[in-house]
């Protein structure tokens, strides 16, 4: 089961804040841009973890904030009449940029090979592409797991917490990282199959 299934409950908690932001004139696109920009800044700072591993602790903190921002921008668009074609592009591209920005700091993790980090970053992008292709093929936008956006955030946050707290990072970390890559591939396959089945072939 993907964490995406918990999204409605999370949104309900954020609805009062969303309504307050809408009343103050904050737009969905502004929130989307802030989320993407914040991810780039946090990723750049965490990338300095090669000098101070504690900087990796910024990642789990920001991932929670980003999750809230993603929920808020969606509610602003849907529930406050802010939907737009440009906003749809901005939302999807912002998610991809944020994903890559928050994966690349792990290039400085001592136990992870750079090729492994890049492979996971590429897999994350393909996962989202596999979901986005659904409407082009006559299906819905696919959010199938097991490693959707929210699940990746949880996994990356846990990895960053592990490193940031100075816990031993060895062969086990690389093995778990490869498990994430495998789960990403499984997610790609599931989204493609589900989309094809939904579109009737």
PDB file of C-alpha atoms in Angstrom:
ATOM      1  CA  UNK A   1       0.000   0.000   0.000  1.00  0.00           C
ATOM      2  CA  UNK A   2       1.386   3.401  -0.961  1.00  0.00           C
ATOM      3  CA  UNK A   3       1.437   6.344   1.423  1.00  0.00           C
ATOM      4  CA  UNK A   4      -0.506   8.177  -1.288  1.00  0.00           C
ATOM      5  CA  UNK A   5      -3.623   6.504   0.118  1.00  0.00           C
ATOM      6  CA  UNK A   6      -3.225   8.582   3.291  1.00  0.00           C
ATOM      7  CA  UNK A   7      -3.249  11.867   1.362  1.00  0.00           C
ATOM      8  CA  UNK A   8      -6.944  12.762   1.992  1.00  0.00           C
ATOM      9  CA  UNK A   9      -6.483  12.642   5.778  1.00  0.00           C
ATOM     10  CA  UNK A  10      -3.355  14.766   5.549  1.00  0.00           C
ATOM     11  CA  UNK A  11      -5.194  17.303   3.392  1.00  0.00           C
ATOM     12  CA  UNK A  12      -8.016  17.575   5.918  1.00  0.00           C
ATOM     13  CA  UNK A  13      -5.500  18.590   8.584  1.00  0.00           C
ATOM     14  CA  UNK A  14      -4.124  21.308   6.314  1.00  0.00           C
ATOM     15  CA  UNK A  15      -7.454  22.653   5.024  1.00  0.00           C
ATOM     16  CA  UNK A  16      -7.791  25.468   7.631  1.00  0.00           C
ATOM     17  CA  UNK A  17      -4.279  26.726   6.798  1.00  0.00           C
ATOM     18  CA  UNK A  18      -5.031  26.482   3.078  1.00  0.00           C
ATOM     19  CA  UNK A  19      -8.191  28.554   3.474  1.00  0.00           C
ATOM     20  CA  UNK A  20      -6.245  31.160   5.436  1.00  0.00           C
ATOM     21  CA  UNK A  21      -3.608  31.382   2.696  1.00  0.00           C
ATOM     22  CA  UNK A  22      -6.292  31.725   0.017  1.00  0.00           C
ATOM     23  CA  UNK A  23      -7.885  34.596   1.938  1.00  0.00           C
ATOM     24  CA  UNK A  24      -4.514  36.354   1.994  1.00  0.00           C
ATOM     25  CA  UNK A  25      -4.109  36.052  -1.763  1.00  0.00           C
ATOM     26  CA  UNK A  26      -1.511  33.286  -1.832  1.00  0.00           C
ATOM     27  CA  UNK A  27      -1.760  31.299  -5.073  1.00  0.00           C
ATOM     28  CA  UNK A  28      -1.179  27.630  -5.835  1.00  0.00           C
ATOM     29  CA  UNK A  29       1.603  28.516  -8.287  1.00  0.00           C
ATOM     30  CA  UNK A  30       3.419  30.555  -5.644  1.00  0.00           C
ATOM     31  CA  UNK A  31       3.323  27.595  -3.252  1.00  0.00           C
ATOM     32  CA  UNK A  32       4.545  25.257  -6.004  1.00  0.00           C
ATOM     33  CA  UNK A  33       7.481  27.521  -6.836  1.00  0.00           C
ATOM     34  CA  UNK A  34       8.354  27.911  -3.157  1.00  0.00           C
ATOM     35  CA  UNK A  35       8.377  24.119  -2.734  1.00  0.00           C
ATOM     36  CA  UNK A  36      10.675  23.622  -5.732  1.00  0.00           C
ATOM     37  CA  UNK A  37      12.977  26.483  -4.760  1.00  0.00           C
ATOM     38  CA  UNK A  38      13.151  25.285  -1.174  1.00  0.00           C
ATOM     39  CA  UNK A  39      14.078  21.784  -2.331  1.00  0.00           C
ATOM     40  CA  UNK A  40      16.943  23.153  -4.412  1.00  0.00           C
ATOM     41  CA  UNK A  41      18.266  25.208  -1.488  1.00  0.00           C
ATOM     42  CA  UNK A  42      17.952  22.344   1.003  1.00  0.00           C
ATOM     43  CA  UNK A  43      19.538  19.925  -1.474  1.00  0.00           C
ATOM     44  CA  UNK A  44      22.478  22.277  -1.992  1.00  0.00           C
ATOM     45  CA  UNK A  45      23.000  22.703   1.751  1.00  0.00           C
ATOM     46  CA  UNK A  46      22.659  18.985   2.460  1.00  0.00           C
ATOM     47  CA  UNK A  47      25.185  18.324  -0.286  1.00  0.00           C
ATOM     48  CA  UNK A  48      27.733  19.966   2.001  1.00  0.00           C
ATOM     49  CA  UNK A  49      27.217  16.993   4.308  1.00  0.00           C
ATOM     50  CA  UNK A  50      30.563  15.720   3.080  1.00  0.00           C
ATOM     51  CA  UNK A  51      31.977  18.331   5.497  1.00  0.00           C
ATOM     52  CA  UNK A  52      29.274  18.205   8.191  1.00  0.00           C
ATOM     53  CA  UNK A  53      26.988  15.174   8.163  1.00  0.00           C
ATOM     54  CA  UNK A  54      24.521  16.936  10.450  1.00  0.00           C
ATOM     55  CA  UNK A  55      23.399  18.948   7.405  1.00  0.00           C
ATOM     56  CA  UNK A  56      21.613  15.814   6.174  1.00  0.00           C
ATOM     57  CA  UNK A  57      19.062  16.419   8.942  1.00  0.00           C
ATOM     58  CA  UNK A  58      17.703  19.269   6.827  1.00  0.00           C
ATOM     59  CA  UNK A  59      16.327  16.719   4.350  1.00  0.00           C
ATOM     60  CA  UNK A  60      13.756  14.921   6.565  1.00  0.00           C
ATOM     61  CA  UNK A  61      12.598  18.245   7.999  1.00  0.00           C
ATOM     62  CA  UNK A  62      12.149  19.766   4.541  1.00  0.00           C
ATOM     63  CA  UNK A  63      10.520  16.635   3.100  1.00  0.00           C
ATOM     64  CA  UNK A  64       7.718  16.950   5.647  1.00  0.00           C
ATOM     65  CA  UNK A  65       7.339  20.648   4.841  1.00  0.00           C
ATOM     66  CA  UNK A  66       7.375  19.883   1.112  1.00  0.00           C
ATOM     67  CA  UNK A  67       4.683  17.235   1.556  1.00  0.00           C
ATOM     68  CA  UNK A  68       2.494  19.817   3.263  1.00  0.00           C
ATOM     69  CA  UNK A  69       3.201  22.397   0.543  1.00  0.00           C
ATOM     70  CA  UNK A  70       2.278  19.892  -2.177  1.00  0.00           C
ATOM     71  CA  UNK A  71      -1.021  19.191  -0.469  1.00  0.00           C
ATOM     72  CA  UNK A  72      -1.707  22.900  -0.007  1.00  0.00           C
ATOM     73  CA  UNK A  73      -1.019  23.856  -3.620  1.00  0.00           C
ATOM     74  CA  UNK A  74      -3.347  21.097  -4.787  1.00  0.00           C
ATOM     75  CA  UNK A  75      -6.159  22.266  -2.537  1.00  0.00           C
ATOM     76  CA  UNK A  76      -5.662  25.892  -3.544  1.00  0.00           C
ATOM     77  CA  UNK A  77      -5.974  24.852  -7.190  1.00  0.00           C
ATOM     78  CA  UNK A  78      -8.974  22.571  -6.799  1.00  0.00           C
ATOM     79  CA  UNK A  79     -10.951  24.197  -4.018  1.00  0.00           C
ATOM     80  CA  UNK A  80     -10.236  27.876  -4.612  1.00  0.00           C
ATOM     81  CA  UNK A  81     -10.610  28.181  -8.379  1.00  0.00           C
ATOM     82  CA  UNK A  82      -6.906  28.406  -9.159  1.00  0.00           C
ATOM     83  CA  UNK A  83      -6.577  25.542 -11.636  1.00  0.00           C
ATOM     84  CA  UNK A  84      -4.658  26.426 -14.786  1.00  0.00           C
ATOM     85  CA  UNK A  85      -2.768  24.687 -17.561  1.00  0.00           C
ATOM     86  CA  UNK A  86       0.419  26.502 -16.558  1.00  0.00           C
ATOM     87  CA  UNK A  87      -0.139  25.416 -12.968  1.00  0.00           C
ATOM     88  CA  UNK A  88      -0.389  21.774 -14.035  1.00  0.00           C
ATOM     89  CA  UNK A  89       2.943  22.004 -15.860  1.00  0.00           C
ATOM     90  CA  UNK A  90       4.513  23.851 -12.939  1.00  0.00           C
ATOM     91  CA  UNK A  91       3.285  21.269 -10.442  1.00  0.00           C
ATOM     92  CA  UNK A  92       4.595  18.230 -12.296  1.00  0.00           C
ATOM     93  CA  UNK A  93       7.908  19.797 -13.308  1.00  0.00           C
ATOM     94  CA  UNK A  94       8.386  21.183  -9.805  1.00  0.00           C
ATOM     95  CA  UNK A  95       7.984  17.699  -8.337  1.00  0.00           C
ATOM     96  CA  UNK A  96      10.611  16.248 -10.654  1.00  0.00           C
ATOM     97  CA  UNK A  97      13.070  19.082  -9.948  1.00  0.00           C
ATOM     98  CA  UNK A  98      12.499  18.687  -6.203  1.00  0.00           C
ATOM     99  CA  UNK A  99      13.025  14.924  -6.352  1.00  0.00           C
ATOM    100  CA  UNK A 100      16.350  15.243  -8.138  1.00  0.00           C
ATOM    101  CA  UNK A 101      17.496  18.109  -5.907  1.00  0.00           C
ATOM    102  CA  UNK A 102      16.865  16.035  -2.778  1.00  0.00           C
ATOM    103  CA  UNK A 103      18.457  12.826  -4.092  1.00  0.00           C
ATOM    104  CA  UNK A 104      21.734  14.314  -5.318  1.00  0.00           C
ATOM    105  CA  UNK A 105      23.013  15.281  -1.807  1.00  0.00           C
ATOM    106  CA  UNK A 106      23.493  11.551  -1.223  1.00  0.00           C
ATOM    107  CA  UNK A 107      26.420  11.728  -3.630  1.00  0.00           C
ATOM    108  CA  UNK A 108      28.370  12.831  -0.566  1.00  0.00           C
ATOM    109  CA  UNK A 109      27.267   9.820   1.512  1.00  0.00           C
ATOM    110  CA  UNK A 110      30.388   7.686   2.107  1.00  0.00           C
ATOM    111  CA  UNK A 111      28.779   4.269   1.575  1.00  0.00           C
ATOM    112  CA  UNK A 112      26.868   5.066  -1.608  1.00  0.00           C
ATOM    113  CA  UNK A 113      28.487   4.881  -5.026  1.00  0.00           C
ATOM    114  CA  UNK A 114      27.769   7.945  -7.189  1.00  0.00           C
ATOM    115  CA  UNK A 115      26.396   5.673  -9.921  1.00  0.00           C
ATOM    116  CA  UNK A 116      23.841   4.265  -7.445  1.00  0.00           C
ATOM    117  CA  UNK A 117      22.676   7.734  -6.462  1.00  0.00           C
ATOM    118  CA  UNK A 118      22.309   8.832 -10.076  1.00  0.00           C
ATOM    119  CA  UNK A 119      20.475   5.600 -10.907  1.00  0.00           C
ATOM    120  CA  UNK A 120      17.923   6.234  -8.178  1.00  0.00           C
ATOM    121  CA  UNK A 121      17.482   9.845  -9.293  1.00  0.00           C
ATOM    122  CA  UNK A 122      16.821   8.695 -12.855  1.00  0.00           C
ATOM    123  CA  UNK A 123      14.455   5.964 -11.634  1.00  0.00           C
ATOM    124  CA  UNK A 124      12.491   8.547  -9.623  1.00  0.00           C
ATOM    125  CA  UNK A 125      12.045  10.689 -12.727  1.00  0.00           C
ATOM    126  CA  UNK A 126      10.897   7.683 -14.786  1.00  0.00           C
ATOM    127  CA  UNK A 127       8.417   6.708 -12.059  1.00  0.00           C
ATOM    128  CA  UNK A 128       6.752  10.106 -12.388  1.00  0.00           C
ATOM    129  CA  UNK A 129       6.855   9.939 -16.196  1.00  0.00           C
ATOM    130  CA  UNK A 130       5.144   6.542 -16.080  1.00  0.00           C
ATOM    131  CA  UNK A 131       2.352   8.123 -14.050  1.00  0.00           C
ATOM    132  CA  UNK A 132       2.059  11.166 -16.299  1.00  0.00           C
ATOM    133  CA  UNK A 133       1.824   9.148 -19.507  1.00  0.00           C
ATOM    134  CA  UNK A 134      -1.476   7.635 -18.342  1.00  0.00           C
ATOM    135  CA  UNK A 135      -3.709  10.459 -19.663  1.00  0.00           C
ATOM    136  CA  UNK A 136      -1.794  10.508 -22.960  1.00  0.00           C
ATOM    137  CA  UNK A 137      -2.595   6.818 -23.413  1.00  0.00           C
ATOM    138  CA  UNK A 138      -6.255   7.199 -22.524  1.00  0.00           C
ATOM    139  CA  UNK A 139      -5.931   6.230 -18.862  1.00  0.00           C
ATOM    140  CA  UNK A 140      -5.880   8.266 -15.649  1.00  0.00           C
ATOM    141  CA  UNK A 141      -2.826   9.778 -13.988  1.00  0.00           C
ATOM    142  CA  UNK A 142      -1.290   6.740 -12.290  1.00  0.00           C
ATOM    143  CA  UNK A 143      -0.214   6.882  -8.643  1.00  0.00           C
ATOM    144  CA  UNK A 144       0.492   3.175  -8.110  1.00  0.00           C
ATOM    145  CA  UNK A 145       3.137   2.168  -5.581  1.00  0.00           C
ATOM    146  CA  UNK A 146       5.099   0.735  -3.975  1.00  0.00           C
ATOM    147  CA  UNK A 147       7.469   3.713  -4.325  1.00  0.00           C
ATOM    148  CA  UNK A 148       5.459   6.769  -5.266  1.00  0.00           C
ATOM    149  CA  UNK A 149       6.374  10.336  -4.355  1.00  0.00           C
ATOM    150  CA  UNK A 150       5.326  10.119  -0.703  1.00  0.00           C
ATOM    151  CA  UNK A 151       7.019   6.743  -0.251  1.00  0.00           C
ATOM    152  CA  UNK A 152      10.253   8.074  -1.762  1.00  0.00           C
ATOM    153  CA  UNK A 153      10.095  11.027   0.595  1.00  0.00           C
ATOM    154  CA  UNK A 154       9.763   8.716   3.599  1.00  0.00           C
ATOM    155  CA  UNK A 155      12.660   6.533   2.433  1.00  0.00           C
ATOM    156  CA  UNK A 156      14.965   9.463   1.645  1.00  0.00           C
ATOM    157  CA  UNK A 157      14.057  11.138   4.923  1.00  0.00           C
ATOM    158  CA  UNK A 158      14.948   7.976   6.842  1.00  0.00           C
ATOM    159  CA  UNK A 159      18.269   7.658   5.001  1.00  0.00           C
ATOM    160  CA  UNK A 160      19.122  11.308   5.617  1.00  0.00           C
ATOM    161  CA  UNK A 161      18.202  10.988   9.312  1.00  0.00           C
ATOM    162  CA  UNK A 162      20.439   7.940   9.593  1.00  0.00           C
ATOM    163  CA  UNK A 163      23.379   9.756   8.055  1.00  0.00           C
ATOM    164  CA  UNK A 164      22.705  13.064   9.809  1.00  0.00           C
ATOM    165  CA  UNK A 165      22.689  11.437  13.247  1.00  0.00           C
ATOM    166  CA  UNK A 166      26.128  10.016  12.554  1.00  0.00           C
ATOM    167  CA  UNK A 167      25.020   6.385  12.670  1.00  0.00           C
ATOM    168  CA  UNK A 168      27.289   3.818  10.980  1.00  0.00           C
ATOM    169  CA  UNK A 169      26.860   3.858   7.204  1.00  0.00           C
ATOM    170  CA  UNK A 170      28.246   0.755   5.545  1.00  0.00           C
ATOM    171  CA  UNK A 171      27.304  -2.086   3.240  1.00  0.00           C
ATOM    172  CA  UNK A 172      23.813  -2.285   4.732  1.00  0.00           C
ATOM    173  CA  UNK A 173      23.081   1.250   3.550  1.00  0.00           C
ATOM    174  CA  UNK A 174      24.090   0.406  -0.011  1.00  0.00           C
ATOM    175  CA  UNK A 175      21.955  -2.736   0.081  1.00  0.00           C
ATOM    176  CA  UNK A 176      18.923  -0.762   1.243  1.00  0.00           C
ATOM    177  CA  UNK A 177      19.567   1.860  -1.410  1.00  0.00           C
ATOM    178  CA  UNK A 178      19.524  -0.834  -4.084  1.00  0.00           C
ATOM    179  CA  UNK A 179      16.267  -2.101  -2.605  1.00  0.00           C
ATOM    180  CA  UNK A 180      14.810   1.358  -3.241  1.00  0.00           C
ATOM    181  CA  UNK A 181      16.004   1.210  -6.841  1.00  0.00           C
ATOM    182  CA  UNK A 182      14.330  -2.175  -7.297  1.00  0.00           C
ATOM    183  CA  UNK A 183      11.108  -0.853  -5.753  1.00  0.00           C
ATOM    184  CA  UNK A 184      11.242   2.117  -8.128  1.00  0.00           C
ATOM    185  CA  UNK A 185      11.511  -0.257 -11.088  1.00  0.00           C
ATOM    186  CA  UNK A 186       8.572  -2.289  -9.744  1.00  0.00           C
ATOM    187  CA  UNK A 187       6.582   0.951  -9.468  1.00  0.00           C
ATOM    188  CA  UNK A 188       7.359   1.857 -13.071  1.00  0.00           C
ATOM    189  CA  UNK A 189       6.193  -1.559 -14.270  1.00  0.00           C
ATOM    190  CA  UNK A 190       3.020  -1.407 -12.194  1.00  0.00           C
ATOM    191  CA  UNK A 191       2.103   2.077 -13.458  1.00  0.00           C
ATOM    192  CA  UNK A 192       2.644   1.088 -17.067  1.00  0.00           C
ATOM    193  CA  UNK A 193       0.650  -2.140 -16.711  1.00  0.00           C
ATOM    194  CA  UNK A 194      -2.176  -0.425 -14.850  1.00  0.00           C
ATOM    195  CA  UNK A 195      -2.331   2.362 -17.420  1.00  0.00           C
ATOM    196  CA  UNK A 196      -2.386  -0.080 -20.335  1.00  0.00           C
ATOM    197  CA  UNK A 197      -5.095  -2.171 -18.662  1.00  0.00           C
ATOM    198  CA  UNK A 198      -7.210   0.907 -17.886  1.00  0.00           C
ATOM    199  CA  UNK A 199      -6.919   2.171 -21.457  1.00  0.00           C
ATOM    200  CA  UNK A 200      -7.978  -1.208 -22.778  1.00  0.00           C
ATOM    201  CA  UNK A 201      -4.822  -2.431 -24.338  1.00  0.00           C
TER     202      UNK A 201
END
